[in-house]
């Protein structure tokens, strides 16, 4: 298993982004309702968000948009959020919805990523089909749900933004594990076997998705 330290991107290129028709309204538009699209994980007692949390969802819960790529739009993943800020989002979301969302453990994330297969990337062996990464992203995040989902119906598990997990990174008390790679990552960082650790600070390649333990 390859282990890498997470490096900050060295260059940013902003490009025009279109809203994906594949993104299936993860945010309910009603004033008094917030719904996160979830997918059950077969054989397990938890469900996982079909998509990374979007900018629209963050704004709806927190009232602000910390994203570097805010021009990407509401259906793009929220990024530039620290691990601690994600915990504040989860606390506020749980209060608003009465549900108990949380970050996935690394084991939960990896199991859901493989989706009962042994592919190189989450969703298949053709990286361009399943992920936004350094060679095809044009230097920016993209709306969620544009690439091929994996066998459990999860989109962007590889690429677009790194995904925070609940687990700590080794003996680094201030670091947590990130999985999946991002829009700025080389191919090897998007392999399922790749693990990364990051400090609990913001990065415009860091986002997250949620899980919820089933009753």
Coordinates of C-alpha atoms in Angstrom, one line a residue:
X1 CA 0.0 0.0 0.0
X2 CA 1.5 3.4 -1.0
X3 CA 1.6 6.1 1.6
X4 CA 2.1 9.7 0.6
X5 CA 2.2 13.1 2.3
X6 CA -0.3 15.5 0.9
X7 CA 1.3 18.4 -1.0
X8 CA -0.4 21.8 -1.8
X9 CA -1.1 22.5 -5.5
X10 CA 1.4 24.7 -7.2
X11 CA -0.8 26.3 -9.8
X12 CA -4.5 27.3 -10.3
X13 CA -6.3 27.7 -13.6
X14 CA -9.9 28.9 -13.4
X15 CA -12.1 27.6 -16.3
X16 CA -15.7 27.9 -17.1
X17 CA -17.9 25.2 -15.6
X18 CA -21.3 23.9 -16.7
X19 CA -23.9 22.5 -14.3
X20 CA -24.2 18.7 -14.6
X21 CA -27.5 17.2 -15.6
X22 CA -26.3 14.0 -13.9
X23 CA -26.3 15.7 -10.5
X24 CA -29.7 14.7 -9.2
X25 CA -30.7 17.5 -6.8
X26 CA -28.8 16.4 -3.7
X27 CA -30.1 19.6 -2.1
X28 CA -33.9 19.9 -1.7
X29 CA -35.0 23.4 -2.6
X30 CA -37.8 23.7 -0.1
X31 CA -37.1 26.4 2.5
X32 CA -37.5 24.1 5.5
X33 CA -35.9 20.9 4.2
X34 CA -32.4 19.5 3.7
X35 CA -31.9 16.1 2.2
X36 CA -28.6 14.5 1.4
X37 CA -28.8 11.8 -1.3
X38 CA -27.5 8.6 0.2
X39 CA -26.7 5.1 -1.1
X40 CA -27.0 2.0 1.1
X41 CA -23.8 0.0 1.3
X42 CA -24.6 -3.7 0.7
X43 CA -23.8 -6.0 3.6
X44 CA -23.1 -3.1 6.0
X45 CA -25.0 -1.1 8.5
X46 CA -24.3 2.4 7.0
X47 CA -25.2 4.4 4.0
X48 CA -22.9 6.9 2.2
X49 CA -23.6 10.1 0.4
X50 CA -23.8 9.6 -3.4
X51 CA -21.9 12.8 -3.9
X52 CA -19.4 15.0 -2.2
X53 CA -21.1 17.7 -0.2
X54 CA -21.7 20.6 -2.5
X55 CA -21.3 24.3 -2.2
X56 CA -25.1 24.8 -2.1
X57 CA -25.4 22.4 0.8
X58 CA -22.7 24.1 2.7
X59 CA -24.2 27.5 2.2
X60 CA -27.7 26.2 3.2
X61 CA -26.4 24.8 6.5
X62 CA -23.6 27.3 7.4
X63 CA -24.6 30.5 5.6
X64 CA -21.3 31.1 3.9
X65 CA -19.2 29.6 1.1
X66 CA -15.5 29.0 1.9
X67 CA -14.7 27.5 -1.6
X68 CA -11.8 28.7 -3.6
X69 CA -13.7 27.7 -6.7
X70 CA -16.9 29.5 -5.8
X71 CA -17.4 30.4 -9.5
X72 CA -17.7 26.7 -10.3
X73 CA -21.3 26.9 -8.9
X74 CA -23.7 25.3 -6.5
X75 CA -23.3 21.8 -7.7
X76 CA -19.6 21.8 -7.4
X77 CA -18.0 20.2 -4.3
X78 CA -17.4 22.5 -1.4
X79 CA -13.6 22.8 -0.7
X80 CA -11.2 24.8 1.4
X81 CA -12.8 23.4 4.5
X82 CA -10.8 22.1 7.5
X83 CA -11.5 18.9 9.3
X84 CA -12.7 20.9 12.3
X85 CA -15.0 23.0 10.1
X86 CA -16.5 19.8 8.7
X87 CA -17.3 18.8 12.2
X88 CA -19.1 22.1 12.7
X89 CA -21.1 21.5 9.5
X90 CA -22.1 18.0 10.6
X91 CA -23.2 19.3 14.0
X92 CA -25.4 22.0 12.4
X93 CA -26.7 19.6 9.7
X94 CA -27.7 17.0 12.4
X95 CA -29.5 19.7 14.4
X96 CA -31.4 20.8 11.3
X97 CA -32.4 17.4 10.1
X98 CA -32.6 15.4 13.3
X99 CA -30.4 12.7 11.7
X100 CA -26.9 11.6 12.7
X101 CA -24.5 12.1 9.8
X102 CA -20.7 11.8 10.3
X103 CA -17.5 11.4 8.3
X104 CA -16.7 7.8 7.2
X105 CA -13.9 5.9 8.8
X106 CA -11.1 5.0 6.4
X107 CA -12.3 1.3 6.4
X108 CA -15.9 2.4 5.5
X109 CA -14.6 4.7 2.8
X110 CA -12.4 2.0 1.2
X111 CA -15.1 -0.7 1.3
X112 CA -17.6 1.6 -0.3
X113 CA -15.0 2.7 -2.9
X114 CA -14.2 -0.9 -4.0
X115 CA -18.0 -1.7 -4.3
X116 CA -17.3 -5.4 -4.3
X117 CA -14.7 -5.2 -7.0
X118 CA -10.9 -5.0 -7.2
X119 CA -10.5 -2.2 -9.7
X120 CA -7.6 0.3 -9.7
X121 CA -9.8 3.3 -9.1
X122 CA -13.2 3.7 -7.5
X123 CA -15.6 2.7 -10.3
X124 CA -13.3 1.1 -12.7
X125 CA -9.9 0.9 -14.3
X126 CA -10.5 3.8 -16.8
X127 CA -9.5 6.8 -14.8
X128 CA -10.9 9.3 -17.3
X129 CA -14.3 7.7 -17.1
X130 CA -14.5 7.9 -13.3
X131 CA -12.5 10.9 -12.1
X132 CA -11.5 14.5 -12.5
X133 CA -7.7 14.7 -11.9
X134 CA -4.6 16.6 -13.0
X135 CA -4.7 15.4 -16.7
X136 CA -8.3 16.3 -17.4
X137 CA -9.6 18.8 -14.9
X138 CA -8.2 22.0 -16.5
X139 CA -7.1 23.1 -13.0
X140 CA -10.4 23.2 -11.3
X141 CA -13.1 21.3 -9.5
X142 CA -16.2 20.2 -11.5
X143 CA -19.9 19.7 -10.7
X144 CA -20.5 16.5 -8.9
X145 CA -22.0 13.5 -10.7
X146 CA -20.5 14.0 -14.1
X147 CA -18.3 11.0 -14.1
X148 CA -19.2 7.3 -14.0
X149 CA -20.4 6.0 -10.6
X150 CA -19.1 2.9 -8.9
X151 CA -21.1 -0.2 -8.4
X152 CA -22.8 1.2 -5.3
X153 CA -23.9 4.3 -7.1
X154 CA -21.3 6.6 -5.6
X155 CA -19.9 9.4 -7.7
X156 CA -16.5 11.1 -7.6
X157 CA -15.1 8.7 -5.0
X158 CA -11.9 9.1 -7.1
X159 CA -10.8 12.6 -8.0
X160 CA -12.5 16.1 -7.9
X161 CA -11.6 16.7 -4.2
X162 CA -9.8 14.8 -1.5
X163 CA -12.3 13.4 1.1
X164 CA -11.7 13.8 4.8
X165 CA -12.2 10.7 6.9
X166 CA -12.8 10.4 10.6
X167 CA -9.5 8.6 11.3
X168 CA -6.2 10.1 12.4
X169 CA -3.1 9.8 10.2
X170 CA -0.6 7.6 12.2
X171 CA 0.9 9.3 15.2
X172 CA 0.2 12.8 13.9
X173 CA -2.4 14.1 16.4
X174 CA -3.2 17.1 14.2
X175 CA -3.5 15.1 11.0
X176 CA -6.4 13.1 9.5
X177 CA -6.6 10.7 6.6
X178 CA -7.8 11.9 3.2
X179 CA -8.7 9.5 0.5
X180 CA -9.6 9.6 -3.2
X181 CA -7.3 12.2 -4.8
X182 CA -8.4 15.5 -6.3
X183 CA -8.6 17.6 -9.4
X184 CA -4.9 18.4 -9.0
X185 CA -3.6 14.9 -8.3
X186 CA -1.5 12.7 -10.5
X187 CA -2.8 9.2 -11.4
X188 CA -1.0 7.4 -8.6
X189 CA -2.8 9.4 -5.9
X190 CA -6.1 8.3 -7.2
X191 CA -5.4 4.6 -6.9
X192 CA -7.6 3.0 -4.3
X193 CA -4.4 1.7 -2.6
X194 CA -3.1 5.3 -2.1
X195 CA -3.5 6.8 1.4
X196 CA -2.8 10.4 2.3
X197 CA -2.7 12.5 5.5
X198 CA -3.3 16.1 5.9
X199 CA -3.3 18.6 8.8
X200 CA -6.6 19.9 10.0
X201 CA -6.4 23.0 7.9
X202 CA -8.1 24.2 4.7
X203 CA -7.0 23.3 1.2
X204 CA -8.7 24.0 -2.1
X205 CA -8.4 20.3 -3.0
X206 CA -10.0 19.1 0.2
X207 CA -13.7 18.3 0.5
X208 CA -15.8 15.5 2.1
X209 CA -18.8 13.2 1.9
X210 CA -21.0 11.9 4.7
X211 CA -22.1 8.6 6.0
X212 CA -25.0 7.7 8.3
X213 CA -25.2 4.6 10.5
X214 CA -28.5 2.8 9.8
X215 CA -30.9 2.0 12.7

